mmCIF file of C-alpha atoms in Angstrom:
data_model
loop_
_atom_site.group_PDB
_atom_site.id
_atom_site.type_symbol
_atom_site.label_atom_id
_atom_site.label_comp_id
_atom_site.label_asym_id
_atom_site.label_seq_id
_atom_site.Cartn_x
_atom_site.Cartn_y
_atom_site.Cartn_z
ATOM 1 C CA MET A 1 279.088 -63.195 3.482
ATOM 2 C CA ARG A 2 277.896 -59.928 1.988
ATOM 3 C CA ASN A 3 274.320 -58.839 3.106
ATOM 4 C CA TRP A 4 274.240 -55.882 0.400
ATOM 5 C CA THR A 5 271.112 -57.140 -1.136
ATOM 6 C CA ARG A 6 269.463 -57.091 2.328
ATOM 7 C CA GLN A 7 270.527 -53.393 2.576
ATOM 8 C CA VAL A 8 269.039 -52.523 -0.597
ATOM 9 C CA ALA A 9 265.704 -53.838 0.715
ATOM 10 C CA ARG A 10 266.419 -52.010 3.902
ATOM 11 C CA ARG A 11 266.993 -48.676 2.293
ATOM 12 C CA ARG A 12 264.043 -49.036 0.011
ATOM 13 C CA ASN A 13 261.319 -49.665 2.875
ATOM 14 C CA VAL A 14 262.855 -46.772 4.806
ATOM 15 C CA HIS A 15 262.026 -44.595 1.647
ATOM 16 C CA ALA A 16 258.626 -46.091 1.173
ATOM 17 C CA GLU A 17 257.856 -45.175 4.909
ATOM 18 C CA LYS A 18 259.077 -41.565 4.214
ATOM 19 C CA HIS A 19 257.225 -41.148 1.245
ATOM 20 C CA PRO A 20 253.801 -43.312 1.540
ATOM 21 C CA GLY A 21 251.784 -43.756 -1.527
ATOM 22 C CA GLU A 22 254.721 -42.674 -3.976
ATOM 23 C CA LYS A 23 255.313 -45.426 -6.573
ATOM 24 C CA ILE A 24 258.982 -46.944 -6.227
ATOM 25 C CA ILE A 25 260.252 -48.241 -9.502
ATOM 26 C CA SER A 26 262.708 -51.204 -9.082
ATOM 27 C CA LEU A 27 265.656 -51.071 -11.752
ATOM 28 C CA GLY A 28 267.557 -53.201 -9.343
ATOM 29 C CA ILE A 29 267.324 -56.819 -8.913
ATOM 30 C CA GLY A 30 267.559 -58.938 -12.054
ATOM 31 C CA ASP A 31 264.122 -60.635 -11.538
ATOM 32 C CA THR A 32 261.781 -61.338 -14.540
ATOM 33 C CA THR A 33 258.550 -59.327 -14.659
ATOM 34 C CA GLU A 34 256.588 -60.214 -17.822
ATOM 35 C CA PRO A 35 254.119 -63.484 -17.670
ATOM 36 C CA ILE A 36 255.342 -66.726 -19.298
ATOM 37 C CA PRO A 37 254.592 -66.889 -23.013
ATOM 38 C CA GLU A 38 251.396 -68.740 -23.643
ATOM 39 C CA PRO A 39 252.678 -71.750 -25.565
ATOM 40 C CA ILE A 40 255.324 -72.414 -22.771
ATOM 41 C CA MET A 41 252.502 -71.759 -20.163
ATOM 42 C CA ARG A 42 250.219 -74.151 -21.871
ATOM 43 C CA ALA A 43 252.830 -77.096 -21.492
ATOM 44 C CA LEU A 44 253.364 -76.279 -17.938
ATOM 45 C CA VAL A 45 249.422 -76.263 -17.297
ATOM 46 C CA ASN A 46 248.829 -79.319 -19.214
ATOM 47 C CA LYS A 47 251.718 -81.299 -17.300
ATOM 48 C CA ALA A 48 250.465 -80.044 -13.627
ATOM 49 C CA HIS A 49 246.900 -81.045 -14.810
ATOM 50 C CA GLY A 50 248.204 -84.284 -15.912
ATOM 51 C CA MET A 51 249.658 -85.043 -12.662
ATOM 52 C CA GLY A 52 246.534 -85.486 -11.185
ATOM 53 C CA THR A 53 245.432 -88.550 -13.612
ATOM 54 C CA LEU A 54 246.275 -91.935 -13.491
ATOM 55 C CA ASP A 55 247.571 -91.793 -17.118
ATOM 56 C CA GLY A 56 249.567 -88.333 -16.831
ATOM 57 C CA TYR A 57 251.045 -88.897 -13.064
ATOM 58 C CA SER A 58 254.683 -89.539 -12.911
ATOM 59 C CA GLY A 59 257.306 -89.701 -10.003
ATOM 60 C CA TYR A 60 260.967 -89.535 -9.856
ATOM 61 C CA GLY A 61 262.326 -88.903 -13.445
ATOM 62 C CA ALA A 62 265.761 -89.388 -14.822
ATOM 63 C CA GLU A 63 268.207 -87.514 -12.509
ATOM 64 C CA GLN A 64 269.927 -86.113 -15.746
ATOM 65 C CA GLY A 65 266.717 -84.919 -17.025
ATOM 66 C CA GLN A 66 264.223 -85.903 -19.530
ATOM 67 C CA GLU A 67 265.914 -87.176 -22.753
ATOM 68 C CA PRO A 68 263.668 -85.126 -25.091
ATOM 69 C CA LEU A 69 264.580 -82.229 -23.245
ATOM 70 C CA ARG A 70 268.261 -82.461 -23.492
ATOM 71 C CA GLU A 71 267.989 -83.516 -27.212
ATOM 72 C CA GLY A 72 266.259 -80.248 -27.503
ATOM 73 C CA ILE A 73 268.804 -78.069 -25.676
ATOM 74 C CA SER A 74 271.493 -79.650 -27.509
ATOM 75 C CA SER A 75 269.832 -78.804 -30.943
ATOM 76 C CA LYS A 76 268.337 -75.280 -30.229
ATOM 77 C CA PHE A 77 271.193 -73.858 -28.170
ATOM 78 C CA TYR A 78 274.272 -75.789 -29.032
ATOM 79 C CA ASN A 79 273.485 -76.999 -32.689
ATOM 80 C CA GLY A 80 274.561 -80.199 -31.838
ATOM 81 C CA ILE A 81 277.965 -79.039 -30.487
ATOM 82 C CA VAL A 82 277.286 -80.493 -27.224
ATOM 83 C CA GLN A 83 275.722 -83.992 -27.054
ATOM 84 C CA PRO A 84 272.334 -84.820 -25.099
ATOM 85 C CA SER A 85 274.673 -87.005 -22.821
ATOM 86 C CA GLU A 86 276.880 -84.009 -21.661
ATOM 87 C CA ILE A 87 273.636 -81.998 -20.727
ATOM 88 C CA PHE A 88 272.406 -82.220 -16.944
ATOM 89 C CA VAL A 89 269.125 -80.659 -16.317
ATOM 90 C CA SER A 90 268.738 -79.067 -12.942
ATOM 91 C CA ASP A 91 266.878 -76.465 -11.024
ATOM 92 C CA GLY A 92 268.816 -73.503 -12.031
ATOM 93 C CA SER A 93 272.241 -72.168 -12.718
ATOM 94 C CA LYS A 94 272.772 -70.763 -8.986
ATOM 95 C CA CYS A 95 272.247 -74.202 -7.537
ATOM 96 C CA ASP A 96 274.488 -75.774 -10.053
ATOM 97 C CA ILE A 97 277.354 -73.335 -9.099
ATOM 98 C CA ALA A 98 277.010 -74.468 -5.632
ATOM 99 C CA ARG A 99 277.094 -77.954 -6.327
ATOM 100 C CA LEU A 100 279.998 -77.712 -8.581
ATOM 101 C CA GLN A 101 281.893 -76.280 -5.424
ATOM 102 C CA LEU A 102 280.787 -79.192 -3.686
ATOM 103 C CA MET A 103 282.037 -81.385 -6.302
ATOM 104 C CA PHE A 104 285.621 -79.776 -6.495
ATOM 105 C CA GLY A 105 286.052 -79.301 -2.683
ATOM 106 C CA PRO A 106 288.013 -77.240 -0.418
ATOM 107 C CA GLY A 107 291.181 -76.208 -0.842
ATOM 108 C CA ARG A 108 290.961 -75.189 -4.454
ATOM 109 C CA THR A 109 292.394 -72.024 -5.941
ATOM 110 C CA ILE A 110 289.992 -69.668 -7.508
ATOM 111 C CA ALA A 111 289.911 -66.697 -9.797
ATOM 112 C CA VAL A 112 286.897 -64.533 -10.587
ATOM 113 C CA GLN A 113 285.768 -61.590 -12.814
ATOM 114 C CA ASP A 114 285.694 -58.200 -10.839
ATOM 115 C CA PRO A 115 282.968 -57.278 -10.853
ATOM 116 C CA ALA A 116 280.843 -60.429 -10.769
ATOM 117 C CA TYR A 117 277.875 -62.250 -10.091
ATOM 118 C CA PRO A 118 278.343 -62.650 -6.026
ATOM 119 C CA ALA A 119 277.402 -66.312 -6.069
ATOM 120 C CA TYR A 120 281.176 -67.511 -7.339
ATOM 121 C CA VAL A 121 282.898 -65.473 -4.358
ATOM 122 C CA ASP A 122 280.458 -66.516 -1.753
ATOM 123 C CA THR A 123 280.198 -70.108 -2.656
ATOM 124 C CA SER A 124 284.081 -70.091 -2.616
ATOM 125 C CA VAL A 125 283.865 -68.721 0.721
ATOM 126 C CA MET A 126 281.373 -71.158 2.113
ATOM 127 C CA VAL A 127 283.124 -74.382 0.911
ATOM 128 C CA GLY A 128 286.236 -73.167 2.209
ATOM 129 C CA ASP A 129 288.547 -71.951 -0.499
ATOM 130 C CA THR A 130 289.463 -68.387 1.020
ATOM 131 C CA GLY A 131 290.509 -66.723 4.139
ATOM 132 C CA GLU A 132 289.167 -63.833 5.572
ATOM 133 C CA MET A 133 287.929 -60.722 3.780
ATOM 134 C CA ASP A 134 290.591 -57.840 3.836
ATOM 135 C CA SER A 135 288.666 -54.877 4.927
ATOM 136 C CA ALA A 136 290.915 -52.241 2.988
ATOM 137 C CA SER A 137 290.660 -54.001 -0.556
ATOM 138 C CA GLN A 138 287.285 -55.618 0.131
ATOM 139 C CA GLN A 139 288.820 -58.734 -1.125
ATOM 140 C CA PHE A 140 288.642 -62.479 0.264
ATOM 141 C CA LYS A 141 292.119 -63.633 0.716
ATOM 142 C CA GLY A 142 292.827 -66.356 -1.645
ATOM 143 C CA ILE A 143 290.869 -65.615 -4.354
ATOM 144 C CA VAL A 144 292.581 -64.019 -7.777
ATOM 145 C CA TYR A 145 290.298 -61.117 -8.703
ATOM 146 C CA MET A 146 290.424 -60.282 -12.289
ATOM 147 C CA PRO A 147 289.671 -56.657 -12.781
ATOM 148 C CA CYS A 148 287.398 -56.083 -15.767
ATOM 149 C CA SER A 149 286.788 -52.345 -17.004
ATOM 150 C CA ALA A 150 286.563 -50.412 -19.943
ATOM 151 C CA ASP A 151 290.210 -49.958 -19.662
ATOM 152 C CA ASN A 152 290.797 -53.640 -20.522
ATOM 153 C CA ASP A 153 287.568 -53.910 -22.561
ATOM 154 C CA PHE A 154 286.002 -56.012 -19.959
ATOM 155 C CA PHE A 155 288.274 -58.912 -20.253
ATOM 156 C CA PRO A 156 291.080 -59.711 -17.975
ATOM 157 C CA ASP A 157 294.885 -59.414 -18.456
ATOM 158 C CA LEU A 158 295.761 -62.887 -18.552
ATOM 159 C CA ASP A 159 299.512 -62.547 -19.287
ATOM 160 C CA ASN A 160 299.788 -61.104 -15.363
ATOM 161 C CA LEU A 161 297.367 -63.509 -13.863
ATOM 162 C CA PRO A 162 298.542 -66.803 -11.846
ATOM 163 C CA ALA A 163 297.398 -70.126 -12.712
ATOM 164 C CA THR A 164 294.490 -71.353 -10.455
ATOM 165 C CA ASP A 165 292.490 -74.534 -10.361
ATOM 166 C CA LEU A 166 289.216 -72.925 -11.335
ATOM 167 C CA ILE A 167 288.360 -69.689 -13.554
ATOM 168 C CA PHE A 168 284.768 -68.563 -12.894
ATOM 169 C CA PHE A 169 283.643 -66.458 -16.108
ATOM 170 C CA CYS A 170 280.476 -65.239 -17.209
ATOM 171 C CA SER A 171 279.509 -63.945 -20.269
ATOM 172 C CA PRO A 172 277.328 -61.473 -20.964
ATOM 173 C CA ASN A 173 278.863 -60.512 -17.623
ATOM 174 C CA ASN A 174 276.469 -59.599 -14.702
ATOM 175 C CA PRO A 175 276.631 -56.649 -13.943
ATOM 176 C CA THR A 176 278.576 -54.815 -16.711
ATOM 177 C CA GLY A 177 276.498 -56.292 -19.605
ATOM 178 C CA ALA A 178 279.961 -56.837 -21.602
ATOM 179 C CA ALA A 179 279.939 -59.898 -23.754
ATOM 180 C CA ALA A 180 283.243 -61.650 -24.544
ATOM 181 C CA THR A 181 284.436 -61.720 -28.238
ATOM 182 C CA ARG A 182 285.545 -64.935 -29.898
ATOM 183 C CA THR A 183 289.037 -63.972 -29.914
ATOM 184 C CA GLN A 184 289.137 -62.996 -25.873
ATOM 185 C CA LEU A 185 287.855 -66.792 -25.488
ATOM 186 C CA GLU A 186 290.207 -67.954 -27.489
ATOM 187 C CA LYS A 187 292.758 -66.523 -25.061
ATOM 188 C CA LEU A 188 290.712 -67.515 -22.071
ATOM 189 C CA VAL A 189 290.735 -71.260 -23.361
ATOM 190 C CA ALA A 190 294.111 -71.208 -24.278
ATOM 191 C CA PHE A 191 295.235 -69.717 -20.870
ATOM 192 C CA ALA A 192 293.146 -72.359 -18.961
ATOM 193 C CA ARG A 193 294.532 -75.162 -20.950
ATOM 194 C CA LYS A 194 298.237 -73.992 -20.869
ATOM 195 C CA ASN A 195 297.687 -73.903 -16.748
ATOM 196 C CA GLY A 196 295.262 -76.997 -16.186
ATOM 197 C CA SER A 197 292.539 -74.787 -15.076
ATOM 198 C CA ILE A 198 288.927 -75.585 -15.586
ATOM 199 C CA ILE A 199 286.521 -72.602 -16.565
ATOM 200 C CA ILE A 200 283.072 -72.548 -15.018
ATOM 201 C CA TYR A 201 281.531 -70.631 -17.735
ATOM 202 C CA ASP A 202 278.254 -68.780 -16.953
ATOM 203 C CA ALA A 203 276.188 -68.362 -19.878
ATOM 204 C CA ALA A 204 272.974 -67.359 -18.260
ATOM 205 C CA TYR A 205 272.225 -64.236 -20.357
ATOM 206 C CA ALA A 206 273.627 -65.646 -23.725
ATOM 207 C CA ILE A 207 270.179 -65.568 -25.545
ATOM 208 C CA PHE A 208 270.501 -61.747 -25.203
ATOM 209 C CA ILE A 209 273.611 -61.609 -27.373
ATOM 210 C CA GLU A 210 273.238 -60.021 -30.763
ATOM 211 C CA ASP A 211 277.010 -59.540 -31.753
ATOM 212 C CA GLU A 212 278.062 -62.182 -34.183
ATOM 213 C CA ASN A 213 281.605 -61.903 -32.901
ATOM 214 C CA CYS A 214 280.509 -62.915 -29.589
ATOM 215 C CA PRO A 215 279.954 -66.839 -29.052
ATOM 216 C CA ARG A 216 276.922 -67.884 -27.130
ATOM 217 C CA SER A 217 278.605 -70.690 -25.514
ATOM 218 C CA ILE A 218 282.469 -71.423 -24.635
ATOM 219 C CA PHE A 219 282.163 -74.667 -26.526
ATOM 220 C CA GLU A 220 282.015 -72.495 -29.830
ATOM 221 C CA ILE A 221 285.793 -72.182 -28.902
ATOM 222 C CA GLU A 222 288.182 -75.065 -30.256
ATOM 223 C CA GLY A 223 289.871 -77.169 -27.229
ATOM 224 C CA ALA A 224 287.043 -75.428 -24.566
ATOM 225 C CA LYS A 225 285.467 -79.164 -23.807
ATOM 226 C CA GLU A 226 288.916 -80.170 -22.680
ATOM 227 C CA CYS A 227 288.910 -77.163 -19.919
ATOM 228 C CA ALA A 228 285.223 -75.900 -19.501
ATOM 229 C CA ILE A 229 282.260 -76.663 -17.803
ATOM 230 C CA GLU A 230 279.034 -74.379 -19.054
ATOM 231 C CA THR A 231 276.068 -73.505 -17.140
ATOM 232 C CA CYS A 232 272.786 -72.133 -18.235
ATOM 233 C CA SER A 233 269.240 -71.392 -17.077
ATOM 234 C CA PHE A 234 265.851 -70.794 -18.512
ATOM 235 C CA SER A 235 265.302 -68.291 -15.888
ATOM 236 C CA LYS A 236 265.931 -64.863 -17.921
ATOM 237 C CA TYR A 237 265.237 -67.021 -21.139
ATOM 238 C CA ALA A 238 261.400 -67.680 -20.437
ATOM 239 C CA GLY A 239 260.566 -66.112 -17.143
ATOM 240 C CA PHE A 240 261.631 -69.256 -15.381
ATOM 241 C CA THR A 241 262.725 -67.685 -12.005
ATOM 242 C CA GLY A 242 259.959 -68.710 -10.062
ATOM 243 C CA ILE A 243 259.703 -72.072 -12.064
ATOM 244 C CA ARG A 244 263.252 -73.130 -11.906
ATOM 245 C CA LEU A 245 264.988 -74.696 -14.589
ATOM 246 C CA GLY A 246 268.572 -74.821 -16.016
ATOM 247 C CA TRP A 247 271.245 -77.000 -17.136
ATOM 248 C CA THR A 248 275.082 -77.636 -16.843
ATOM 249 C CA VAL A 249 277.030 -78.903 -19.528
ATOM 250 C CA VAL A 250 280.048 -81.566 -18.687
ATOM 251 C CA PRO A 251 281.976 -82.587 -21.458
ATOM 252 C CA GLU A 252 283.080 -86.107 -21.810
ATOM 253 C CA ALA A 253 286.472 -85.051 -22.796
ATOM 254 C CA LEU A 254 287.057 -83.297 -19.560
ATOM 255 C CA LYS A 255 289.563 -84.795 -17.128
ATOM 256 C CA PHE A 256 290.734 -83.845 -13.769
ATOM 257 C CA ALA A 257 294.705 -83.903 -13.459
ATOM 258 C CA ASP A 258 295.133 -87.270 -12.907
ATOM 259 C CA GLY A 259 293.053 -87.944 -15.839
ATOM 260 C CA SER A 260 289.908 -89.297 -14.209
ATOM 261 C CA SER A 261 286.567 -88.049 -15.726
ATOM 262 C CA VAL A 262 285.152 -84.935 -14.510
ATOM 263 C CA GLN A 263 281.633 -86.032 -15.778
ATOM 264 C CA LYS A 264 281.621 -89.188 -13.859
ATOM 265 C CA ASP A 265 281.993 -87.268 -10.390
ATOM 266 C CA TRP A 266 279.327 -84.937 -11.627
ATOM 267 C CA ILE A 267 277.038 -87.849 -12.368
ATOM 268 C CA ARG A 268 277.851 -89.263 -8.826
ATOM 269 C CA LEU A 269 277.273 -85.892 -7.152
ATOM 270 C CA MET A 270 274.165 -85.033 -8.847
ATOM 271 C CA SER A 271 272.742 -88.750 -8.115
ATOM 272 C CA THR A 272 273.253 -88.192 -4.469
ATOM 273 C CA CYS A 273 272.228 -84.793 -4.039
ATOM 274 C CA PHE A 274 269.700 -84.254 -6.565
ATOM 275 C CA ASN A 275 266.577 -85.982 -7.508
ATOM 276 C CA GLY A 276 266.151 -84.309 -10.725
ATOM 277 C CA ALA A 277 264.282 -81.206 -11.854
ATOM 278 C CA SER A 278 260.453 -81.003 -11.785
ATOM 279 C CA CYS A 279 258.867 -82.999 -14.316
ATOM 280 C CA ILE A 280 256.183 -79.972 -14.406
ATOM 281 C CA SER A 281 259.206 -77.561 -14.978
ATOM 282 C CA GLN A 282 261.090 -79.935 -17.517
ATOM 283 C CA ALA A 283 257.752 -79.837 -19.658
ATOM 284 C CA GLY A 284 257.865 -76.009 -19.752
ATOM 285 C CA GLY A 285 261.428 -76.451 -20.849
ATOM 286 C CA LEU A 286 260.449 -78.904 -23.539
ATOM 287 C CA ALA A 287 258.062 -76.253 -24.861
ATOM 288 C CA CYS A 288 260.986 -73.768 -24.941
ATOM 289 C CA VAL A 289 262.978 -75.534 -27.498
ATOM 290 C CA GLN A 290 260.311 -76.175 -29.507
ATOM 291 C CA GLU A 291 259.532 -73.835 -32.276
ATOM 292 C CA GLU A 292 256.283 -72.083 -31.230
ATOM 293 C CA GLY A 293 257.568 -71.816 -27.725
ATOM 294 C CA TYR A 294 261.135 -70.948 -28.966
ATOM 295 C CA GLN A 295 259.835 -68.040 -30.861
ATOM 296 C CA ALA A 296 257.650 -66.824 -28.190
ATOM 297 C CA MET A 297 260.708 -66.885 -25.922
ATOM 298 C CA VAL A 298 262.582 -64.843 -28.322
ATOM 299 C CA ASP A 299 260.080 -62.406 -28.397
ATOM 300 C CA LEU A 300 259.959 -61.925 -24.560
ATOM 301 C CA VAL A 301 263.828 -61.646 -24.638
ATOM 302 C CA GLY A 302 263.187 -58.950 -27.241
ATOM 303 C CA TYR A 303 260.905 -56.974 -24.911
ATOM 304 C CA TYR A 304 263.638 -56.779 -22.394
ATOM 305 C CA LYS A 305 266.373 -56.007 -24.719
ATOM 306 C CA GLU A 306 264.232 -52.887 -25.956
ATOM 307 C CA ASN A 307 264.090 -51.870 -22.140
ATOM 308 C CA ALA A 308 267.804 -52.134 -22.018
ATOM 309 C CA LYS A 309 268.146 -50.020 -25.111
ATOM 310 C CA ILE A 310 265.810 -47.416 -23.661
ATOM 311 C CA LEU A 311 267.588 -47.175 -20.423
ATOM 312 C CA LYS A 312 270.901 -47.043 -22.110
ATOM 313 C CA THR A 313 270.214 -44.138 -24.214
ATOM 314 C CA CYS A 314 268.588 -42.226 -21.345
ATOM 315 C CA PHE A 315 271.989 -42.240 -19.511
ATOM 316 C CA GLU A 316 273.939 -41.709 -22.439
ATOM 317 C CA GLU A 317 271.729 -38.655 -23.400
ATOM 318 C CA LEU A 318 272.313 -37.640 -19.498
ATOM 319 C CA GLY A 319 276.204 -37.620 -20.349
ATOM 320 C CA PHE A 320 277.206 -40.683 -18.143
ATOM 321 C CA SER A 321 279.584 -43.380 -19.027
ATOM 322 C CA VAL A 322 277.375 -46.407 -19.948
ATOM 323 C CA TYR A 323 278.254 -49.629 -20.685
ATOM 324 C CA GLY A 324 276.213 -52.990 -21.465
ATOM 325 C CA GLY A 325 272.569 -52.884 -22.661
ATOM 326 C CA LYS A 326 273.084 -54.268 -26.075
ATOM 327 C CA ASP A 327 274.033 -58.090 -25.607
ATOM 328 C CA ALA A 328 272.901 -58.096 -22.059
ATOM 329 C CA PRO A 329 269.733 -56.978 -19.851
ATOM 330 C CA TYR A 330 271.964 -54.895 -17.681
ATOM 331 C CA VAL A 331 273.120 -51.177 -18.128
ATOM 332 C CA TRP A 332 276.106 -50.391 -16.193
ATOM 333 C CA VAL A 333 276.538 -46.619 -15.509
ATOM 334 C CA GLY A 334 279.767 -44.936 -14.201
ATOM 335 C CA PHE A 335 279.735 -42.027 -11.644
ATOM 336 C CA PRO A 336 283.553 -41.158 -11.492
ATOM 337 C CA GLY A 337 284.740 -40.206 -8.143
ATOM 338 C CA GLU A 338 281.290 -41.279 -6.232
ATOM 339 C CA LYS A 339 280.668 -44.057 -4.183
ATOM 340 C CA SER A 340 278.313 -46.649 -5.365
ATOM 341 C CA TRP A 341 275.922 -46.523 -2.261
ATOM 342 C CA ASP A 342 275.919 -42.701 -2.484
ATOM 343 C CA VAL A 343 274.943 -42.782 -5.999
ATOM 344 C CA PHE A 344 272.091 -45.366 -5.175
ATOM 345 C CA ALA A 345 270.654 -43.236 -2.286
ATOM 346 C CA ASP A 346 270.773 -40.223 -4.512
ATOM 347 C CA ILE A 347 268.788 -41.841 -7.275
ATOM 348 C CA LEU A 348 266.456 -43.420 -4.680
ATOM 349 C CA ALA A 349 265.935 -39.997 -2.980
ATOM 350 C CA LYS A 350 265.527 -37.725 -5.953
ATOM 351 C CA CYS A 351 263.685 -40.324 -8.278
ATOM 352 C CA SER A 352 262.064 -42.888 -6.241
ATOM 353 C CA ILE A 353 264.288 -45.410 -8.612
ATOM 354 C CA VAL A 354 265.784 -48.519 -7.146
ATOM 355 C CA THR A 355 269.268 -49.315 -8.698
ATOM 356 C CA THR A 356 272.090 -51.931 -7.526
ATOM 357 C CA PRO A 357 275.224 -50.454 -6.161
ATOM 358 C CA GLY A 358 278.121 -51.677 -8.223
ATOM 359 C CA SER A 359 280.327 -52.309 -5.281
ATOM 360 C CA GLY A 360 278.087 -54.998 -4.403
ATOM 361 C CA PHE A 361 279.672 -56.933 -7.328
ATOM 362 C CA GLY A 362 283.113 -56.553 -6.218
ATOM 363 C CA PRO A 363 285.760 -53.935 -5.776
ATOM 364 C CA ALA A 364 286.082 -53.138 -9.326
ATOM 365 C CA GLY A 365 282.348 -52.080 -9.152
ATOM 366 C CA GLU A 366 282.905 -49.091 -7.014
ATOM 367 C CA GLY A 367 281.687 -45.833 -8.742
ATOM 368 C CA PHE A 368 278.998 -47.493 -10.805
ATOM 369 C CA VAL A 369 275.284 -48.861 -10.559
ATOM 370 C CA ARG A 370 273.353 -51.356 -12.576
ATOM 371 C CA ALA A 371 270.202 -50.823 -13.960
ATOM 372 C CA SER A 372 268.179 -53.829 -14.713
ATOM 373 C CA ALA A 373 266.017 -54.080 -18.008
ATOM 374 C CA PHE A 374 263.561 -56.475 -16.361
ATOM 375 C CA GLY A 375 260.578 -54.337 -15.738
ATOM 376 C CA HIS A 376 257.363 -53.481 -17.235
ATOM 377 C CA ARG A 377 257.779 -51.139 -20.272
ATOM 378 C CA GLU A 378 255.553 -48.375 -18.812
ATOM 379 C CA ASP A 379 257.794 -48.354 -15.362
ATOM 380 C CA VAL A 380 260.995 -48.266 -17.598
ATOM 381 C CA LEU A 381 259.463 -45.023 -19.576
ATOM 382 C CA GLU A 382 258.393 -43.538 -16.330
ATOM 383 C CA ALA A 383 261.954 -43.931 -14.833
ATOM 384 C CA VAL A 384 263.481 -42.485 -18.032
ATOM 385 C CA GLU A 385 261.325 -39.280 -17.262
ATOM 386 C CA ARG A 386 262.239 -39.102 -13.730
ATOM 387 C CA LEU A 387 265.904 -39.505 -14.467
ATOM 388 C CA LYS A 388 265.817 -37.011 -16.981
ATOM 389 C CA LYS A 389 263.827 -34.298 -14.790
ATOM 390 C CA ASN A 390 266.096 -34.852 -11.617
ATOM 391 C CA PHE A 391 269.753 -35.334 -13.413
ATOM 392 C CA GLU A 392 271.194 -32.468 -15.198
ATOM 393 C CA VAL A 393 272.863 -33.304 -18.533
ATOM 394 C CA LYS A 394 276.749 -33.446 -17.915
ATOM 395 C CA ALA A 395 279.778 -33.648 -19.907
ATOM 396 C CA LYS A 396 280.523 -37.200 -20.760
ATOM 397 C CA VAL A 397 283.824 -38.848 -18.966
ATOM 398 C CA ALA A 398 285.422 -41.278 -21.171
#
């Protein structure tokens, strides 16, 4: 298992000890910073208060999630393309990714975007789908890494990839911020159906997409229900990183190679390993899919999108190669010929700003850092001033 997040924390602490009293600005971890919107918070508080009354108390709930919430998710995020019976409410996407690995079991062949959210690779290692890490390539044996860079429009070259049992795909991608187009997703679905693969599609940042040519759900693509599972979360939508609420869509049409139902196995696993999401969290989730709460959630997302725009503009004006920052809350900044950790250290030393080394997301992330738009506006603006003061404008590298 990689421990780069701990290394980031250690280096930050060392810097703080050397520079006591100096404010360190974090553009690193993708954790939300702004308060939960009032209409959503009100629902959380009311439910929590109700749990202390005879009339409002509730114990174990439906393992699949409360029906009004599943209906709201179906209507608000999928326009009815996905049925409430196909939606499984949980405590978050990351937990569901691990549970999906448990359902599929060891011995599966895996393909992942490179770079990508580390949980896809790490859970594959933990469940027993891989061999040892190769020190030279920094890749685990047994995993098919799909390079995604500006050279291929951040979409894998499917024509030269082997068939695998599972394909992990995130759009908008963490860390690059690239959102897959409709044409690209059509190719991915066709590839999976041809090879009998199941796509595990992470849509955790879908609400940030503004490009109409980039679907917010894999299920907008014809045939996806026969080859894909989609996981999503309220974490970055409504600031629920500390509340914990998400969902996974397992279509009724999705089958294993022997024709048996994937959904039935998922129901069995969830009813065995999970007692359902907190009723308090679900009350907040229900507020998110109602008109007042939904608009407040969109406004909150807009706040972070403006932060991303500010950061993207800053790095572009300094002459760096910059990606993302439009359809996602992450800005992916290239430093050709340099090591990610060296860039991280340089920015920390000169600016007292924490970023995330791109190499932590996979070998293809080397030479990049990720800047997160999750931060207070005043901190983002101060970070921009520090960066402009300490980094010279350079000729842009295409």
